[in-house]
Amino acid sequence: MQNVNSWRSVAAATGRADRAAAEAGVRRAYRTAGLAEPDRIIWAASPRAAVETVEKLADAGRSVREEVRTRPWAEERRRMYDELGPAGWSALWSATGAQLWETTGALAERIRTGVVADLAPRPEDGSAVRLVLLDAVLGQHDAAWLAAFDGRGDRLTGLAEVARNAGWWWPYERAAVISERPDVLHRDEAGRLDHGEGPALAYGDGFALHAWRGMPVPAAFLAELSSLTPERIRAEENAELRRVMLEYYGYDRYLTESGAEPVHRDETGILWRISLAGDEDVVMVEVVNSTPEPDGTYRTYWLRVPPATRTAKDGVAWTFGLDGAAYAPVRQT
């Protein structure tokens, strides 16, 4: 677990790279691959800036990503698979890389998408940028698979040194381009990019991604969240952005301030429904905790339930994985 936590920290690291250590890792990765060290190592402030630098490189030679990253990884994986067997390899991966793979892979894909959007605003211009991105070694965002091989040989040591100390990098015959790590990274408990008061991911040169609970949103959209009103929420035509507004504003607050009327009430609570143009209804059950707080008050909870819910009891039952007819609590807590 300590190994996994260490690599989880690598994947989420922010702040200025250790350039000397990263450059030593690059040179070692070249030597391990049987290549001459690059004549030049060029630093860029972000993956976006690195792509622009690569596009302007002269006399750098061909990409050597295959030799530096792809082939060593494949051969080490085969070696470990043969040594441990199918069950052993599966157990190793489950205990290491699998725990980081989903969130780190999703973050890398968001960065790729952001770079393409910034450098190729017209869809027809995106292919050239994507080709440059295919040459990248992901540095810190290769943490998932590097975790699986940590301490099991030194063939990938150069790649690991770069990952621990820098961001993405591009290896060519006579030059390498390395990106700094982000300055800012905000994620929710599920590991998704998430920040309501600025960029969820930001680099020193201004390249940034804005997101709310994993969903990409425009920067200007976040700026107006603090001044939302029910009228503004209803006026939003984009259904996904409207859901973000509702989550930020609070469904209970929206219900209260928009003058919504309950559609059903029974001994379990009150069922509310919000009709939204171009989107499914938002249906909530208002329930009161039967156990008093230390100050003697009773706390109210709002539970979002499926749009097809017709009674408060059905909604509460759904939160327990039951249907209304089967829900009959002996004692409430």
CSV table of C-alpha atoms in Angstrom, one decimal:
chain,number,residue,atom,x,y,z
A,1,MET,CA,0.0,0.0,0.0
A,2,GLN,CA,2.9,2.4,0.7
A,3,ASN,CA,4.1,1.9,-2.8
A,4,VAL,CA,0.7,2.7,-4.2
A,5,ASN,CA,0.3,5.8,-2.0
A,6,SER,CA,3.7,7.0,-3.2
A,7,TRP,CA,2.7,6.8,-6.8
A,8,ARG,CA,-0.7,8.3,-6.1
A,9,SER,CA,1.2,11.3,-4.7
A,10,VAL,CA,3.3,11.4,-7.9
A,11,ALA,CA,0.3,11.4,-10.1
A,12,ALA,CA,-1.2,14.3,-8.1
A,13,ALA,CA,2.0,16.3,-7.6
A,14,THR,CA,1.9,20.0,-8.3
A,15,GLY,CA,4.6,22.7,-8.2
A,16,ARG,CA,7.8,23.3,-10.0
A,17,ALA,CA,9.7,20.2,-11.4
A,18,ASP,CA,13.0,19.1,-10.1
A,19,ARG,CA,14.7,19.8,-13.5
A,20,ALA,CA,18.1,18.3,-12.7
A,21,ALA,CA,16.5,15.0,-11.5
A,22,ALA,CA,14.1,14.9,-14.4
A,23,GLU,CA,16.8,15.5,-17.0
A,24,ALA,CA,19.0,12.7,-15.4
A,25,GLY,CA,16.0,10.4,-15.7
A,26,VAL,CA,15.6,11.3,-19.4
A,27,ARG,CA,19.3,10.6,-20.1
A,28,ARG,CA,19.1,7.3,-18.2
A,29,ALA,CA,15.9,6.3,-20.2
A,30,TYR,CA,17.8,6.9,-23.5
A,31,ARG,CA,20.8,4.9,-22.3
A,32,THR,CA,18.7,2.0,-21.1
A,33,ALA,CA,17.0,1.9,-24.5
A,34,GLY,CA,20.5,1.7,-26.2
A,35,LEU,CA,20.2,5.2,-27.6
A,36,ALA,CA,22.6,8.1,-27.5
A,37,GLU,CA,21.6,10.8,-25.0
A,38,PRO,CA,19.7,13.8,-26.5
A,39,ASP,CA,21.8,16.8,-27.5
A,40,ARG,CA,19.2,19.2,-26.1
A,41,ILE,CA,16.6,19.0,-23.3
A,42,ILE,CA,14.0,21.8,-23.6
A,43,TRP,CA,11.6,22.8,-20.9
A,44,ALA,CA,8.0,24.0,-21.5
A,45,ALA,CA,5.5,25.4,-18.9
A,46,SER,CA,2.7,23.1,-19.8
A,47,PRO,CA,1.7,20.2,-22.1
A,48,ARG,CA,0.1,22.8,-24.4
A,49,ALA,CA,3.4,24.8,-24.5
A,50,ALA,CA,5.3,21.6,-25.0
A,51,VAL,CA,3.2,20.7,-28.1
A,52,GLU,CA,3.9,24.2,-29.5
A,53,THR,CA,7.6,23.7,-28.8
A,54,VAL,CA,7.7,20.3,-30.5
A,55,GLU,CA,5.9,21.7,-33.6
A,56,LYS,CA,8.8,24.2,-34.0
A,57,LEU,CA,11.6,21.8,-33.3
A,58,ALA,CA,14.3,21.7,-36.0
A,59,ASP,CA,16.7,18.8,-36.6
A,60,ALA,CA,15.3,16.8,-33.6
A,61,GLY,CA,15.1,13.6,-35.6
A,62,ARG,CA,12.3,11.0,-35.3
A,63,SER,CA,10.3,10.2,-32.2
A,64,VAL,CA,12.0,7.4,-30.1
A,65,ARG,CA,9.0,6.9,-27.8
A,66,GLU,CA,8.8,3.3,-29.0
A,67,GLU,CA,12.3,2.5,-27.8
A,68,VAL,CA,12.2,4.6,-24.7
A,69,ARG,CA,8.8,3.9,-23.3
A,70,THR,CA,6.6,1.4,-25.3
A,71,ARG,CA,9.1,-1.5,-25.8
A,72,PRO,CA,10.6,-1.5,-22.3
A,73,TRP,CA,7.2,-1.5,-20.7
A,74,ALA,CA,5.9,-4.3,-22.9
A,75,GLU,CA,9.0,-6.5,-22.3
A,76,GLU,CA,8.9,-5.9,-18.6
A,77,ARG,CA,5.3,-6.7,-18.5
A,78,ARG,CA,6.0,-10.0,-20.3
A,79,ARG,CA,8.8,-10.8,-17.9
A,80,MET,CA,6.7,-10.2,-14.9
A,81,TYR,CA,3.8,-12.2,-16.4
A,82,ASP,CA,6.0,-15.1,-17.1
A,83,GLU,CA,7.6,-14.9,-13.6
A,84,LEU,CA,4.3,-14.6,-11.7
A,85,GLY,CA,1.8,-16.4,-13.9
A,86,PRO,CA,-1.6,-15.1,-14.9
A,87,ALA,CA,-3.0,-15.2,-11.3
A,88,GLY,CA,0.1,-13.6,-9.8
A,89,TRP,CA,0.2,-10.8,-12.4
A,90,SER,CA,-3.5,-10.1,-11.9
A,91,ALA,CA,-3.0,-9.9,-8.2
A,92,LEU,CA,0.0,-7.6,-8.6
A,93,TRP,CA,-1.9,-5.3,-10.9
A,94,SER,CA,-5.0,-5.2,-8.7
A,95,ALA,CA,-2.8,-4.2,-5.7
A,96,THR,CA,-0.9,-1.5,-7.5
A,97,GLY,CA,-1.7,0.0,-10.9
A,98,ALA,CA,-5.4,-0.8,-11.0
A,99,GLN,CA,-6.0,1.5,-8.0
A,100,LEU,CA,-4.6,4.5,-9.9
A,101,TRP,CA,-5.5,3.6,-13.5
A,102,GLU,CA,-9.0,5.1,-13.8
A,103,THR,CA,-8.5,8.5,-12.3
A,104,THR,CA,-5.0,9.1,-13.7
A,105,GLY,CA,-6.1,7.9,-17.2
A,106,ALA,CA,-9.2,10.2,-17.1
A,107,LEU,CA,-7.0,13.2,-16.1
A,108,ALA,CA,-4.5,12.5,-18.9
A,109,GLU,CA,-7.4,12.3,-21.4
A,110,ARG,CA,-8.8,15.6,-20.1
A,111,ILE,CA,-5.4,17.3,-20.6
A,112,ARG,CA,-5.2,16.0,-24.2
A,113,THR,CA,-8.7,17.2,-24.9
A,114,GLY,CA,-7.8,20.6,-23.4
A,115,VAL,CA,-4.6,20.9,-25.4
A,116,VAL,CA,-6.5,20.1,-28.7
A,117,ALA,CA,-9.3,22.6,-27.8
A,118,ASP,CA,-6.7,25.4,-27.2
A,119,LEU,CA,-4.4,24.8,-30.1
A,120,ALA,CA,-7.0,23.6,-32.7
A,121,PRO,CA,-10.3,25.5,-32.2
A,122,ARG,CA,-11.4,24.3,-35.7
A,123,PRO,CA,-12.1,20.5,-35.8
A,124,GLU,CA,-10.2,20.1,-39.1
A,125,ASP,CA,-7.0,21.4,-37.4
A,126,GLY,CA,-7.0,18.9,-34.5
A,127,SER,CA,-5.3,16.0,-36.3
A,128,ALA,CA,-1.8,17.6,-36.3
A,129,VAL,CA,-2.0,18.3,-32.5
A,130,ARG,CA,-3.2,14.8,-31.7
A,131,LEU,CA,-0.3,13.4,-33.6
A,132,VAL,CA,2.1,15.3,-31.5
A,133,LEU,CA,0.3,14.2,-28.4
A,134,LEU,CA,0.8,10.6,-29.4
A,135,ASP,CA,4.6,11.1,-29.1
A,136,ALA,CA,4.3,12.1,-25.4
A,137,VAL,CA,5.5,10.0,-22.5
A,138,LEU,CA,3.1,10.9,-19.7
A,139,GLY,CA,5.6,11.4,-16.9
A,140,GLN,CA,3.8,11.7,-13.6
A,141,HIS,CA,0.6,10.5,-15.3
A,142,ASP,CA,2.2,7.1,-16.1
A,143,ALA,CA,2.1,6.5,-12.3
A,144,ALA,CA,-0.4,3.7,-12.6
A,145,TRP,CA,1.7,1.3,-14.6
A,146,LEU,CA,5.0,2.4,-13.0
A,147,ALA,CA,3.6,1.5,-9.6
A,148,ALA,CA,3.2,-2.1,-10.7
A,149,PHE,CA,6.9,-2.4,-11.6
A,150,ASP,CA,8.4,-0.4,-8.7
A,151,GLY,CA,11.1,-2.4,-7.0
A,152,ARG,CA,11.1,-5.2,-9.5
A,153,GLY,CA,14.1,-4.3,-11.7
A,154,ASP,CA,15.9,-1.2,-13.0
A,155,ARG,CA,14.9,-1.3,-16.6
A,156,LEU,CA,12.2,1.4,-16.1
A,157,THR,CA,14.2,3.4,-13.6
A,158,GLY,CA,14.8,6.3,-16.0
A,159,LEU,CA,11.1,6.6,-16.8
A,160,ALA,CA,10.3,6.5,-13.1
A,161,GLU,CA,12.8,9.3,-12.3
A,162,VAL,CA,11.2,11.6,-14.8
A,163,ALA,CA,7.7,10.7,-13.6
A,164,ARG,CA,8.6,11.5,-10.0
A,165,ASN,CA,10.1,14.9,-10.9
A,166,ALA,CA,8.2,16.3,-14.0
A,167,GLY,CA,5.2,16.2,-16.2
A,168,TRP,CA,4.8,14.9,-19.7
A,169,TRP,CA,7.8,14.7,-22.0
A,170,TRP,CA,8.6,14.1,-25.7
A,171,PRO,CA,11.7,12.0,-26.7
A,172,TYR,CA,13.2,12.5,-30.1
A,173,GLU,CA,16.6,11.3,-31.5
A,174,ARG,CA,18.5,14.5,-30.8
A,175,ALA,CA,16.1,16.5,-28.5
A,176,ALA,CA,13.7,16.0,-25.6
A,177,VAL,CA,11.0,18.4,-24.5
A,178,ILE,CA,9.7,18.2,-20.9
A,179,SER,CA,6.7,19.9,-19.4
A,180,GLU,CA,6.4,21.3,-16.0
A,181,ARG,CA,3.8,19.9,-13.6
A,182,PRO,CA,0.6,21.8,-12.9
A,183,ASP,CA,0.6,24.5,-10.3
A,184,VAL,CA,-3.0,23.7,-9.2
A,185,LEU,CA,-5.0,20.5,-9.0
A,186,HIS,CA,-8.5,20.2,-7.4
A,187,ARG,CA,-10.4,16.9,-7.4
A,188,ASP,CA,-13.5,15.5,-5.7
A,189,GLU,CA,-13.6,12.4,-3.6
A,190,ALA,CA,-14.0,10.3,-6.7
A,191,GLY,CA,-10.8,11.7,-8.2
A,192,ARG,CA,-12.6,13.8,-10.8
A,193,LEU,CA,-11.6,17.4,-11.6
A,194,ASP,CA,-13.7,19.6,-9.5
A,195,HIS,CA,-13.5,23.2,-8.4
A,196,GLY,CA,-16.3,25.9,-8.2
A,197,GLU,CA,-14.1,28.9,-7.7
A,198,GLY,CA,-11.5,28.8,-10.5
A,199,PRO,CA,-9.5,26.3,-12.5
A,200,ALA,CA,-9.6,22.6,-11.4
A,201,LEU,CA,-6.2,22.2,-13.1
A,202,ALA,CA,-3.8,25.0,-14.0
A,203,TYR,CA,-0.3,25.4,-15.3
A,204,GLY,CA,2.1,28.3,-14.9
A,205,ASP,CA,1.6,29.6,-18.4
A,206,GLY,CA,-2.2,29.9,-18.0
A,207,PHE,CA,-3.2,26.6,-19.6
A,208,ALA,CA,-6.1,25.5,-17.4
A,209,LEU,CA,-9.1,23.2,-17.2
A,210,HIS,CA,-12.4,24.1,-15.5
A,211,ALA,CA,-14.7,21.4,-14.2
A,212,TRP,CA,-17.5,20.7,-11.7
A,213,ARG,CA,-17.6,17.1,-10.4
A,214,GLY,CA,-15.8,15.9,-13.5
A,215,MET,CA,-17.8,17.8,-16.0
A,216,PRO,CA,-16.0,20.3,-18.2
A,217,VAL,CA,-17.4,23.8,-17.8
A,218,PRO,CA,-16.4,27.2,-19.3
A,219,ALA,CA,-14.5,29.6,-17.0
A,220,ALA,CA,-17.1,32.3,-17.4
A,221,PHE,CA,-19.8,29.8,-16.2
A,222,LEU,CA,-18.0,29.3,-12.9
A,223,ALA,CA,-17.7,33.0,-12.3
A,224,GLU,CA,-21.5,33.4,-12.2
A,225,LEU,CA,-22.3,30.5,-9.8
A,226,SER,CA,-22.0,32.7,-6.7
A,227,SER,CA,-24.8,35.0,-8.1
A,228,LEU,CA,-27.3,32.4,-9.3
A,229,THR,CA,-31.0,32.9,-9.0
A,230,PRO,CA,-33.9,30.4,-9.7
A,231,GLU,CA,-34.7,32.5,-12.8
A,232,ARG,CA,-31.2,32.2,-14.1
A,233,ILE,CA,-31.2,28.4,-13.6
A,234,ARG,CA,-34.5,28.0,-15.4
A,235,ALA,CA,-33.2,30.2,-18.3
A,236,GLU,CA,-30.1,28.0,-18.9
A,237,GLU,CA,-30.6,26.1,-22.1
A,238,ASN,CA,-27.8,23.6,-21.7
A,239,ALA,CA,-29.2,20.8,-19.6
A,240,GLU,CA,-25.8,19.6,-18.2
A,241,LEU,CA,-24.9,23.1,-17.1
A,242,ARG,CA,-28.3,23.5,-15.6
A,243,ARG,CA,-27.7,20.4,-13.5
A,244,VAL,CA,-24.4,21.9,-12.3
A,245,MET,CA,-26.2,25.1,-11.3
A,246,LEU,CA,-28.8,23.1,-9.3
A,247,GLU,CA,-26.1,21.2,-7.5
A,248,TYR,CA,-24.2,24.3,-6.7
A,249,TYR,CA,-27.3,26.3,-5.7
A,250,GLY,CA,-28.8,23.4,-3.7
A,251,TYR,CA,-32.0,21.5,-4.7
A,252,ASP,CA,-33.6,22.4,-1.4
A,253,ARG,CA,-32.8,26.1,-1.7
A,254,TYR,CA,-34.1,26.1,-5.3
A,255,LEU,CA,-37.4,24.4,-4.2
A,256,THR,CA,-37.9,26.9,-1.5
A,257,GLU,CA,-37.0,30.0,-3.5
A,258,SER,CA,-38.8,29.0,-6.7
A,259,GLY,CA,-42.1,28.5,-5.0
A,260,ALA,CA,-42.4,24.8,-5.8
A,261,GLU,CA,-45.4,22.9,-4.5
A,262,PRO,CA,-45.2,19.4,-3.0
A,263,VAL,CA,-46.7,16.6,-5.2
A,264,HIS,CA,-47.2,14.0,-2.4
A,265,ARG,CA,-46.8,13.6,1.3
A,266,ASP,CA,-47.1,10.7,3.7
A,267,GLU,CA,-45.7,9.4,6.9
A,268,THR,CA,-42.2,9.1,5.4
A,269,GLY,CA,-41.8,12.6,4.0
A,270,ILE,CA,-42.7,15.0,1.3
A,271,LEU,CA,-42.2,14.5,-2.5
A,272,TRP,CA,-41.2,17.5,-4.6
A,273,ARG,CA,-40.8,17.7,-8.4
A,274,ILE,CA,-39.0,20.3,-10.4
A,275,SER,CA,-39.9,20.4,-14.1
A,276,LEU,CA,-37.0,21.5,-16.4
A,277,ALA,CA,-37.4,22.3,-20.1
A,278,GLY,CA,-35.4,19.9,-22.3
A,279,ASP,CA,-34.4,17.7,-19.3
A,280,GLU,CA,-35.8,15.0,-17.0
A,281,ASP,CA,-37.7,16.2,-13.9
A,282,VAL,CA,-35.7,16.5,-10.7
A,283,VAL,CA,-37.6,14.7,-8.0
A,284,MET,CA,-36.6,15.0,-4.3
A,285,VAL,CA,-37.9,13.6,-1.1
A,286,GLU,CA,-37.8,15.8,2.0
A,287,VAL,CA,-37.4,13.7,5.2
A,288,VAL,CA,-36.9,14.7,8.8
A,289,ASN,CA,-34.5,12.7,10.9
A,290,SER,CA,-36.4,11.1,13.8
A,291,THR,CA,-33.4,11.5,16.1
A,292,PRO,CA,-33.0,15.0,17.5
A,293,GLU,CA,-29.7,16.9,17.3
A,294,PRO,CA,-27.9,17.7,20.6
A,295,ASP,CA,-29.7,21.1,20.6
A,296,GLY,CA,-33.1,19.4,20.4
A,297,THR,CA,-33.8,20.3,16.7
A,298,TYR,CA,-34.6,17.8,14.0
A,299,ARG,CA,-32.5,17.8,10.9
A,300,THR,CA,-34.1,17.9,7.4
A,301,TYR,CA,-32.6,15.8,4.6
A,302,TRP,CA,-33.2,16.0,0.8
A,303,LEU,CA,-32.9,12.8,-1.1
A,304,ARG,CA,-32.8,12.8,-4.9
A,305,VAL,CA,-34.8,9.9,-6.4
A,306,PRO,CA,-35.7,8.7,-9.9
A,307,PRO,CA,-38.0,10.9,-12.0
A,308,ALA,CA,-40.7,8.2,-12.1
A,309,THR,CA,-41.2,8.2,-8.3
A,310,ARG,CA,-44.8,9.0,-7.5
A,311,THR,CA,-44.9,8.9,-3.7
A,312,ALA,CA,-42.6,9.9,-0.8
A,313,LYS,CA,-42.6,6.4,0.5
A,314,ASP,CA,-41.5,5.0,-2.9
A,315,GLY,CA,-38.7,7.5,-3.0
A,316,VAL,CA,-37.4,6.7,0.5
A,317,ALA,CA,-37.7,2.9,-0.2
A,318,TRP,CA,-35.7,3.4,-3.4
A,319,THR,CA,-32.7,4.8,-1.4
A,320,PHE,CA,-32.7,1.4,0.4
A,321,GLY,CA,-32.9,-0.6,-2.8
A,322,LEU,CA,-36.6,-1.5,-2.1
A,323,ASP,CA,-39.9,-0.8,-3.6
A,324,GLY,CA,-42.6,1.1,-1.7
A,325,ALA,CA,-44.7,-2.0,-0.9
A,326,ALA,CA,-41.7,-3.8,0.7
A,327,TYR,CA,-40.5,-0.7,2.7
A,328,ALA,CA,-41.8,-1.0,6.3
A,329,PRO,CA,-39.1,0.1,8.8
A,330,VAL,CA,-39.6,-1.3,12.3
A,331,ARG,CA,-37.8,1.7,13.9
A,332,GLN,CA,-36.4,4.9,12.5
A,333,THR,CA,-33.0,6.2,13.5
